[in-house]
mmCIF file of C-alpha atoms and ligand atoms in Angstrom:
data_model
loop_
_atom_site.group_PDB
_atom_site.id
_atom_site.type_symbol
_atom_site.label_atom_id
_atom_site.label_comp_id
_atom_site.label_asym_id
_atom_site.label_seq_id
_atom_site.Cartn_x
_atom_site.Cartn_y
_atom_site.Cartn_z
ATOM 1 C CA MET A 17 23.143 122.054 45.402
ATOM 2 C CA ILE A 18 22.726 123.053 49.038
ATOM 3 C CA ILE A 19 19.982 125.554 50.354
ATOM 4 C CA HIS A 20 20.566 126.921 54.068
ATOM 5 C CA LEU A 21 17.021 127.952 55.206
ATOM 6 C CA LYS A 22 16.644 130.916 57.362
ATOM 7 C CA LYS A 23 16.888 129.809 61.416
ATOM 8 C CA GLU A 24 13.454 130.972 62.220
ATOM 9 C CA ILE A 25 11.635 129.107 59.328
ATOM 10 C CA PRO A 26 8.455 127.027 60.432
ATOM 11 C CA THR A 27 9.199 123.782 59.914
ATOM 12 C CA ALA A 28 5.752 123.018 57.516
ATOM 13 C CA GLU A 29 7.051 125.780 55.487
ATOM 14 C CA ALA A 30 10.555 123.955 55.473
ATOM 15 C CA LYS A 31 9.614 120.316 54.795
ATOM 16 C CA GLN A 32 6.755 121.792 51.842
ATOM 17 C CA ILE A 33 9.480 123.447 50.096
ATOM 18 C CA ALA A 34 11.831 120.483 50.596
ATOM 19 C CA HIS A 35 8.293 118.994 49.088
ATOM 20 C CA ASN A 36 8.432 121.336 45.738
ATOM 21 C CA LEU A 37 12.516 120.656 45.070
ATOM 22 C CA GLU A 38 12.583 117.016 45.860
ATOM 23 C CA ALA A 39 15.382 117.842 48.089
ATOM 24 C CA ILE A 40 16.860 116.303 51.885
ATOM 25 C CA ARG A 41 16.260 117.289 54.586
ATOM 26 C CA TYR A 42 17.943 118.200 57.865
ATOM 27 C CA TYR A 43 18.984 119.785 60.577
ATOM 28 C CA ASN A 44 22.421 120.410 61.126
ATOM 29 C CA GLY A 45 21.665 121.904 64.463
ATOM 30 C CA THR A 46 21.556 125.677 64.101
ATOM 31 C CA HIS A 47 19.301 126.040 60.687
ATOM 32 C CA GLU A 48 17.781 123.690 57.979
ATOM 33 C CA ILE A 49 19.468 122.703 54.533
ATOM 34 C CA LEU A 50 18.177 120.981 51.832
ATOM 35 C CA ILE A 51 20.155 119.493 49.610
ATOM 36 C CA THR A 52 18.580 118.812 46.136
ATOM 37 C CA PRO A 53 20.209 117.112 43.295
ATOM 38 C CA SER A 54 18.638 119.652 40.904
ATOM 39 C CA ALA A 55 20.253 122.729 39.333
ATOM 40 C CA THR A 56 19.024 125.802 39.980
ATOM 41 C CA LYS A 57 17.223 125.383 36.952
ATOM 42 C CA THR A 58 14.455 124.118 39.093
ATOM 43 C CA LEU A 59 14.646 125.513 41.958
ATOM 44 C CA HIS A 60 11.398 127.525 42.767
ATOM 45 C CA PRO A 61 11.461 130.585 42.020
ATOM 46 C CA ASP A 62 10.192 131.719 45.638
ATOM 47 C CA ILE A 63 12.901 130.550 46.640
ATOM 48 C CA ILE A 64 14.788 132.789 44.965
ATOM 49 C CA ALA A 65 12.520 135.205 45.418
ATOM 50 C CA LYS A 66 13.155 134.711 49.175
ATOM 51 C CA SER A 67 16.345 135.010 49.388
ATOM 52 C CA ASP A 68 16.742 136.895 52.474
ATOM 53 C CA GLY A 69 18.396 134.652 54.712
ATOM 54 C CA HIS A 70 18.506 131.715 52.892
ATOM 55 C CA TRP A 71 21.437 131.149 50.769
ATOM 56 C CA VAL A 72 22.818 128.751 48.839
ATOM 57 C CA MET A 73 25.708 127.292 47.331
ATOM 58 C CA ASP A 74 26.364 125.826 44.441
ATOM 59 C CA THR A 75 29.852 123.808 43.788
ATOM 60 C CA ASP A 76 30.933 120.398 43.168
ATOM 61 C CA ILE A 77 32.740 120.702 47.367
ATOM 62 C CA GLN A 78 30.176 122.244 50.004
ATOM 63 C CA LEU A 79 29.735 120.468 53.025
ATOM 64 C CA ALA A 80 33.269 119.458 52.825
ATOM 65 C CA SER A 81 35.060 122.090 52.103
ATOM 66 C CA ARG A 82 35.524 124.967 54.923
ATOM 67 C CA ASN A 83 34.590 127.321 52.974
ATOM 68 C CA TYR A 84 30.644 125.655 54.270
ATOM 69 C CA SER A 85 31.928 125.127 57.779
ATOM 70 C CA ASP A 86 35.121 126.746 59.218
ATOM 71 C CA THR A 87 34.519 124.429 62.594
ATOM 72 C CA LEU A 88 36.086 120.817 62.293
ATOM 73 C CA ARG A 89 33.766 117.999 62.407
ATOM 74 C CA GLU A 90 34.211 115.974 65.186
ATOM 75 C CA ILE A 91 33.845 112.226 65.308
ATOM 76 C CA LYS A 92 32.650 109.319 67.553
ATOM 77 C CA TRP A 93 32.666 105.934 68.112
ATOM 78 C CA GLY A 94 32.807 103.830 71.202
ATOM 79 C CA THR A 95 34.589 105.911 73.641
ATOM 80 C CA THR A 96 37.104 107.189 70.694
ATOM 81 C CA THR A 97 36.703 111.320 69.935
ATOM 82 C CA ILE A 98 38.418 112.253 66.833
ATOM 83 C CA GLY A 99 38.337 115.446 65.334
ATOM 84 C CA GLY A 100 37.000 118.862 66.549
ATOM 85 C CA THR A 101 39.078 120.628 69.140
ATOM 86 C CA SER A 102 40.137 116.852 69.674
ATOM 87 C CA LYS A 103 44.018 116.026 69.955
ATOM 88 C CA ASN A 104 43.144 112.529 70.217
ATOM 89 C CA THR A 105 45.222 109.927 67.234
ATOM 90 C CA PRO A 106 43.752 106.614 67.515
ATOM 91 C CA VAL A 107 46.116 104.088 65.825
ATOM 92 C CA ILE A 108 43.325 101.504 64.100
ATOM 93 C CA ALA A 109 44.601 98.449 63.912
ATOM 94 C CA GLY A 110 44.785 94.390 63.238
ATOM 95 C CA PRO A 111 45.149 92.141 60.379
ATOM 96 C CA CYS A 112 43.638 92.759 56.430
ATOM 97 C CA SER A 113 41.680 89.953 56.876
ATOM 98 C CA ILE A 114 39.953 88.133 59.404
ATOM 99 C CA GLU A 115 41.064 84.834 58.863
ATOM 100 C CA SER A 116 40.415 83.006 61.800
ATOM 101 C CA TRP A 117 38.927 82.937 65.523
ATOM 102 C CA GLU A 118 42.154 81.845 66.428
ATOM 103 C CA GLN A 119 44.190 84.876 64.503
ATOM 104 C CA ILE A 120 41.601 87.599 65.508
ATOM 105 C CA GLU A 121 41.255 86.856 68.627
ATOM 106 C CA GLU A 122 45.340 86.971 69.174
ATOM 107 C CA SER A 123 44.842 89.963 67.578
ATOM 108 C CA ALA A 124 42.504 91.686 69.958
ATOM 109 C CA LYS A 125 44.312 90.486 72.732
ATOM 110 C CA LEU A 126 47.095 92.519 71.293
ATOM 111 C CA LEU A 127 44.704 95.832 70.970
ATOM 112 C CA VAL A 128 43.736 95.239 74.341
ATOM 113 C CA SER A 129 47.387 94.858 75.980
ATOM 114 C CA LEU A 130 48.201 98.019 74.213
ATOM 115 C CA GLY A 131 44.856 99.426 75.159
ATOM 116 C CA ILE A 132 44.297 100.289 71.285
ATOM 117 C CA THR A 133 40.268 100.210 71.121
ATOM 118 C CA THR A 134 39.746 100.052 67.610
ATOM 119 C CA LEU A 135 40.530 96.733 65.516
ATOM 120 C CA ARG A 136 40.112 96.890 61.332
ATOM 121 C CA ALA A 137 39.903 93.275 59.374
ATOM 122 C CA GLY A 138 38.526 92.979 55.795
ATOM 123 C CA CYS A 139 35.025 90.594 55.315
ATOM 124 C CA PHE A 140 34.745 91.314 51.835
ATOM 125 C CA LYS A 141 38.110 91.595 50.374
ATOM 126 C CA PRO A 142 38.409 93.372 46.757
ATOM 127 C CA ARG A 143 40.904 91.582 45.557
ATOM 128 C CA THR A 144 42.275 92.488 42.517
ATOM 129 C CA SER A 145 42.711 88.662 41.223
ATOM 130 C CA PRO A 146 39.686 86.365 41.187
ATOM 131 C CA TYR A 147 41.706 83.613 42.442
ATOM 132 C CA SER A 148 42.433 85.043 45.729
ATOM 133 C CA PHE A 149 41.184 84.665 49.424
ATOM 134 C CA GLN A 150 38.359 86.934 49.021
ATOM 135 C CA GLY A 151 37.243 86.625 52.345
ATOM 136 C CA LEU A 152 35.545 85.235 54.908
ATOM 137 C CA GLU A 153 32.535 87.457 53.969
ATOM 138 C CA LEU A 154 29.227 86.752 56.468
ATOM 139 C CA GLU A 155 30.730 84.061 58.645
ATOM 140 C CA GLY A 156 33.736 86.528 59.248
ATOM 141 C CA LEU A 157 31.137 89.277 60.117
ATOM 142 C CA LYS A 158 30.003 87.546 62.730
ATOM 143 C CA MET A 159 33.134 86.277 63.792
ATOM 144 C CA LEU A 160 34.119 89.849 64.628
ATOM 145 C CA ALA A 161 30.809 90.828 66.495
ATOM 146 C CA GLU A 162 32.081 88.238 68.970
ATOM 147 C CA VAL A 163 35.788 89.381 69.265
ATOM 148 C CA ARG A 164 33.985 93.365 69.895
ATOM 149 C CA LYS A 165 31.647 91.823 72.578
ATOM 150 C CA GLN A 166 34.599 89.072 74.658
ATOM 151 C CA TYR A 167 37.147 91.755 73.925
ATOM 152 C CA HIS A 168 35.168 95.395 73.885
ATOM 153 C CA LEU A 169 36.821 96.555 71.078
ATOM 154 C CA ASN A 170 35.005 98.469 68.475
ATOM 155 C CA ILE A 171 35.093 97.646 65.112
ATOM 156 C CA ILE A 172 36.009 99.322 61.269
ATOM 157 C CA THR A 173 35.626 96.279 58.182
ATOM 158 C CA GLU A 174 35.248 97.016 54.592
ATOM 159 C CA VAL A 175 32.573 97.227 51.909
ATOM 160 C CA LYS A 176 32.845 96.084 48.686
ATOM 161 C CA ASP A 177 29.517 96.153 47.204
ATOM 162 C CA SER A 178 26.318 96.760 47.578
ATOM 163 C CA SER A 179 25.029 93.608 47.674
ATOM 164 C CA HIS A 180 26.249 93.269 51.548
ATOM 165 C CA VAL A 181 26.622 96.965 52.469
ATOM 166 C CA ASP A 182 23.528 96.817 54.933
ATOM 167 C CA ALA A 183 25.234 93.411 56.807
ATOM 168 C CA VAL A 184 28.920 95.805 57.214
ATOM 169 C CA ILE A 185 26.502 98.819 58.313
ATOM 170 C CA GLU A 186 24.880 96.592 60.830
ATOM 171 C CA TYR A 187 27.938 95.141 62.021
ATOM 172 C CA ALA A 188 30.931 97.479 62.139
ATOM 173 C CA ASP A 189 31.429 100.565 64.589
ATOM 174 C CA ILE A 190 32.707 102.053 60.901
ATOM 175 C CA ILE A 191 31.704 101.645 57.678
ATOM 176 C CA GLN A 192 35.246 101.117 55.576
ATOM 177 C CA VAL A 193 35.198 102.238 52.141
ATOM 178 C CA GLY A 194 37.816 101.293 50.656
ATOM 179 C CA ALA A 195 40.177 102.315 47.200
ATOM 180 C CA LYS A 196 38.441 100.067 44.841
ATOM 181 C CA ALA A 197 34.596 100.720 46.440
ATOM 182 C CA MET A 198 35.389 104.558 46.640
ATOM 183 C CA TYR A 199 33.486 105.354 43.416
ATOM 184 C CA ASP A 200 30.995 102.773 43.431
ATOM 185 C CA GLN A 201 27.614 105.465 44.020
ATOM 186 C CA SER A 202 25.063 102.749 45.394
ATOM 187 C CA ILE A 203 27.605 101.778 48.545
ATOM 188 C CA LEU A 204 28.233 105.949 49.325
ATOM 189 C CA ARG A 205 24.977 106.887 48.871
ATOM 190 C CA ARG A 206 23.422 104.033 51.343
ATOM 191 C CA CYS A 207 26.308 105.352 54.071
ATOM 192 C CA GLY A 208 24.377 108.708 53.428
ATOM 193 C CA GLU A 209 21.652 107.013 55.090
ATOM 194 C CA ALA A 210 23.962 105.567 57.637
ATOM 195 C CA ARG A 211 24.350 106.581 61.179
ATOM 196 C CA LYS A 212 27.843 105.363 61.889
ATOM 197 C CA PRO A 213 31.139 106.874 60.800
ATOM 198 C CA VAL A 214 32.353 105.824 57.050
ATOM 199 C CA LEU A 215 36.479 105.708 56.493
ATOM 200 C CA LEU A 216 36.298 106.575 53.211
ATOM 201 C CA LYS A 217 40.019 105.748 51.740
ATOM 202 C CA ARG A 218 41.515 107.238 48.286
ATOM 203 C CA GLY A 219 41.548 105.503 44.875
ATOM 204 C CA PHE A 220 44.966 105.019 43.818
ATOM 205 C CA GLY A 221 43.802 107.125 40.792
ATOM 206 C CA THR A 222 41.531 109.402 42.503
ATOM 207 C CA THR A 223 43.005 113.261 42.442
ATOM 208 C CA LEU A 224 42.194 115.329 45.586
ATOM 209 C CA GLN A 225 38.745 116.765 44.348
ATOM 210 C CA GLU A 226 37.035 113.316 43.149
ATOM 211 C CA PHE A 227 38.189 112.567 46.209
ATOM 212 C CA VAL A 228 36.551 114.817 48.584
ATOM 213 C CA GLN A 229 33.258 114.385 46.233
ATOM 214 C CA ALA A 230 32.667 111.322 46.302
ATOM 215 C CA ALA A 231 32.697 112.472 50.674
ATOM 216 C CA GLU A 232 30.288 115.005 49.166
ATOM 217 C CA PHE A 233 28.031 111.898 48.001
ATOM 218 C CA ILE A 234 27.664 110.411 51.774
ATOM 219 C CA LEU A 235 27.757 113.994 53.421
ATOM 220 C CA SER A 236 24.766 115.096 51.022
ATOM 221 C CA GLY A 237 22.855 111.568 52.080
ATOM 222 C CA GLY A 238 22.543 113.817 55.759
ATOM 223 C CA ASN A 239 25.446 111.186 56.926
ATOM 224 C CA GLU A 240 27.801 113.587 58.841
ATOM 225 C CA GLN A 241 30.805 111.452 60.070
ATOM 226 C CA VAL A 242 32.998 110.608 56.681
ATOM 227 C CA ILE A 243 36.481 110.493 57.511
ATOM 228 C CA LEU A 244 39.192 110.960 55.057
ATOM 229 C CA CYS A 245 41.973 108.700 54.399
ATOM 230 C CA GLU A 246 44.778 108.571 52.867
ATOM 231 C CA ARG A 247 46.290 105.378 51.874
ATOM 232 C CA GLY A 248 48.892 106.245 48.933
ATOM 233 C CA ILE A 249 48.087 106.746 45.059
ATOM 234 C CA ARG A 250 50.202 105.506 41.689
ATOM 235 C CA THR A 251 52.709 106.979 40.652
ATOM 236 C CA PHE A 252 55.349 106.564 38.444
ATOM 237 C CA GLU A 253 57.672 104.553 40.685
ATOM 238 C CA THR A 254 56.938 100.595 41.151
ATOM 239 C CA LYS A 255 59.622 100.076 43.977
ATOM 240 C CA THR A 256 57.014 100.672 46.823
ATOM 241 C CA ARG A 257 53.232 99.808 46.280
ATOM 242 C CA PHE A 258 52.133 103.350 46.014
ATOM 243 C CA THR A 259 53.526 106.695 46.701
ATOM 244 C CA PHE A 260 51.881 108.074 49.749
ATOM 245 C CA ASP A 261 50.758 111.768 49.462
ATOM 246 C CA LEU A 262 50.960 113.737 52.531
ATOM 247 C CA CYS A 263 50.832 116.386 49.998
ATOM 248 C CA GLY A 264 47.164 115.326 49.562
ATOM 249 C CA ALA A 265 46.896 114.604 53.210
ATOM 250 C CA ALA A 266 48.287 118.193 54.233
ATOM 251 C CA TYR A 267 46.102 120.652 51.023
ATOM 252 C CA LEU A 268 42.679 117.353 52.820
ATOM 253 C CA LYS A 269 43.725 119.292 56.135
ATOM 254 C CA PHE A 270 43.731 122.845 54.834
ATOM 255 C CA HIS A 271 40.493 122.845 52.853
ATOM 256 C CA THR A 272 37.855 120.114 54.628
ATOM 257 C CA ASN A 273 36.592 120.251 57.219
ATOM 258 C CA LEU A 274 37.026 116.255 58.016
ATOM 259 C CA PRO A 275 39.116 114.084 60.348
ATOM 260 C CA VAL A 276 42.446 112.988 57.894
ATOM 261 C CA ILE A 277 43.906 109.199 59.051
ATOM 262 C CA LEU A 278 46.504 108.200 57.384
ATOM 263 C CA ASP A 279 46.890 104.345 55.962
ATOM 264 C CA PRO A 280 51.285 104.096 55.213
ATOM 265 C CA SER A 281 50.706 100.066 55.377
ATOM 266 C CA HIS A 282 49.080 99.847 51.961
ATOM 267 C CA ALA A 283 50.843 103.003 50.739
ATOM 268 C CA MET A 284 54.194 101.332 51.141
ATOM 269 C CA GLY A 285 53.184 97.558 50.393
ATOM 270 C CA TYR A 286 56.870 96.609 52.531
ATOM 271 C CA ALA A 287 56.813 95.606 56.539
ATOM 272 C CA TYR A 288 59.967 97.655 56.478
ATOM 273 C CA GLY A 289 58.969 100.599 55.556
ATOM 274 C CA VAL A 290 55.771 100.735 58.036
ATOM 275 C CA PRO A 291 57.489 102.112 61.296
ATOM 276 C CA ASP A 292 59.184 105.064 59.796
ATOM 277 C CA LEU A 293 56.171 105.732 57.842
ATOM 278 C CA ALA A 294 53.686 105.495 60.806
ATOM 279 C CA LYS A 295 56.092 107.506 62.765
ATOM 280 C CA ALA A 296 56.075 110.477 60.265
ATOM 281 C CA SER A 297 52.116 110.620 59.981
ATOM 282 C CA VAL A 298 52.304 111.099 63.643
ATOM 283 C CA ALA A 299 54.685 114.043 63.962
ATOM 284 C CA PHE A 300 52.710 115.518 60.354
ATOM 285 C CA GLY A 301 49.594 115.640 62.983
ATOM 286 C CA CYS A 302 46.983 113.304 61.363
ATOM 287 C CA ASP A 303 43.447 112.388 63.390
ATOM 288 C CA GLY A 304 43.969 108.785 63.214
ATOM 289 C CA LEU A 305 46.126 106.147 61.574
ATOM 290 C CA LEU A 306 44.951 102.327 60.187
ATOM 291 C CA ILE A 307 48.365 99.628 60.103
ATOM 292 C CA GLU A 308 47.888 96.109 59.440
ATOM 293 C CA VAL A 309 49.207 94.069 62.173
ATOM 294 C CA HIS A 310 49.160 90.191 61.973
ATOM 295 C CA PRO A 311 50.247 86.919 63.919
ATOM 296 C CA THR A 312 51.820 85.568 61.765
ATOM 297 C CA PRO A 313 52.718 88.146 58.828
ATOM 298 C CA LYS A 314 53.319 85.674 55.856
ATOM 299 C CA LEU A 315 50.660 83.072 56.313
ATOM 300 C CA ALA A 316 48.457 85.349 55.831
ATOM 301 C CA LYS A 317 46.460 85.368 53.053
ATOM 302 C CA SER A 318 45.630 89.156 51.970
ATOM 303 C CA ASP A 319 48.918 91.577 51.962
ATOM 304 C CA ALA A 320 51.437 89.427 53.764
ATOM 305 C CA SER A 321 54.025 91.926 52.072
ATOM 306 C CA GLN A 322 52.732 95.125 54.411
ATOM 307 C CA GLN A 323 51.967 93.866 57.803
ATOM 308 C CA LEU A 324 53.527 94.153 60.737
ATOM 309 C CA ASP A 325 54.420 91.042 63.224
ATOM 310 C CA HIS A 326 53.123 92.260 66.715
ATOM 311 C CA PRO A 327 56.336 92.572 68.140
ATOM 312 C CA THR A 328 57.462 95.140 65.970
ATOM 313 C CA PHE A 329 53.671 96.793 66.290
ATOM 314 C CA LYS A 330 54.254 97.011 69.906
ATOM 315 C CA GLN A 331 57.540 98.827 69.800
ATOM 316 C CA LEU A 332 56.155 101.239 67.068
ATOM 317 C CA PHE A 333 53.229 102.016 69.287
ATOM 318 C CA GLU A 334 55.539 103.045 72.203
ATOM 319 C CA GLU A 335 57.867 105.065 69.857
ATOM 320 C CA MET A 336 54.714 106.739 68.180
ATOM 321 C CA LYS A 337 53.543 107.785 71.657
ATOM 322 C CA ALA A 338 56.386 110.062 71.889
ATOM 323 C CA ILE A 339 56.452 111.338 68.971
ATOM 324 C CA ALA A 340 52.397 112.067 69.433
ATOM 325 C CA ALA A 341 53.132 113.835 73.108
ATOM 326 C CA ALA A 342 56.166 116.268 71.027
ATOM 327 C CA VAL A 343 53.443 117.282 68.723
ATOM 328 C CA GLY A 344 51.157 118.029 71.209
ATOM 329 C CA ARG A 345 49.024 115.263 70.397
ATOM 330 C CA ASN A 346 47.631 112.368 72.470
ATOM 331 C CA LEU A 347 48.154 108.563 70.898
ATOM 332 C CA ILE A 348 45.727 106.352 71.823
HETATM 333 C C1 PEP B 401 41.994 96.814 53.871
HETATM 334 O O1 PEP B 401 42.548 98.107 53.699
HETATM 335 O O2 PEP B 401 42.718 96.184 53.264
HETATM 336 C C2 PEP B 401 42.113 97.722 51.941
HETATM 337 C C3 PEP B 401 42.202 96.486 51.214
HETATM 338 O O3 PEP B 401 42.336 98.563 51.895
HETATM 339 P P1 PEP B 401 42.678 99.888 50.215
HETATM 340 O O4 PEP B 401 41.600 100.112 50.305
HETATM 341 O O5 PEP B 401 43.381 101.262 50.805
HETATM 342 O O6 PEP B 401 43.395 98.651 49.359
HETATM 343 MN MN1 MN B 402 45.226 95.507 53.412
#
């Protein structure tokens, strides 16, 4: 439950009310907000009694909803801004997994040559099989830190479980919570305490309601910087890896105040379809794209079939720029 305290409430009084309710308290720039896990039954009668100027919201989707705030959230990392009034559509690109220094350096050089600011690469890979490549883990994070420094790139990398969530928060510019990890509440709660943007990917069996509720775990922890990412859901169709849910993305854009990024790579699962879906995503007006790119896709240790090679990606990037301009957006 969220309780918005009236603007003029003295800090000491806000603190006392928060203490009484065991609530998280934060200031959103205009007024004090208390977030309490308790339902109305534990709400102190004083608050109900003194409710002029305070208001209470008691629905499952609160902070992310346009009913709470119709102002779109602006999210920044490095020199990149998305959401709010910005028309930016950053392309976040890079390999599925970091595999070696040579591989990540080549990826970094590609991004720099195109003026792209944000490199993606997983270190802790949530693989379906324990016998597949599991990622370079901490060694990978350290390489990403080095590439970040040498190439002035921002880094997004994913957290797989709570054992390394703090390391990812420390090294990444954007914390990625993947489709499989998005139900892990220890990760979500820790991300709520972080003060860095979190890219939350929709699980492939996750309803839109559940997806936004997962975002609420982060937002209600006091982290305002949540980006939603549609990456394909599982349907009856098996010819493609997943089904790209643009209807869902339209729902999120209409009903929430969070930026929505689209990931055609994981949705399609095959490189041949990724450029068309990426272009459709730009025309859709998404707040950014996540595209997997690898110097030699067929040798990739994870998601080999869907990663674009560098020449294909370069051409796609130019084509997407033209589409972005046509729909009044700025592809960066
Ligand atoms: C990824 O981005 O490489 C990844 C594992 O994505 P998802 O969580 O969407 O499967
Ligand atoms: Mn991947």
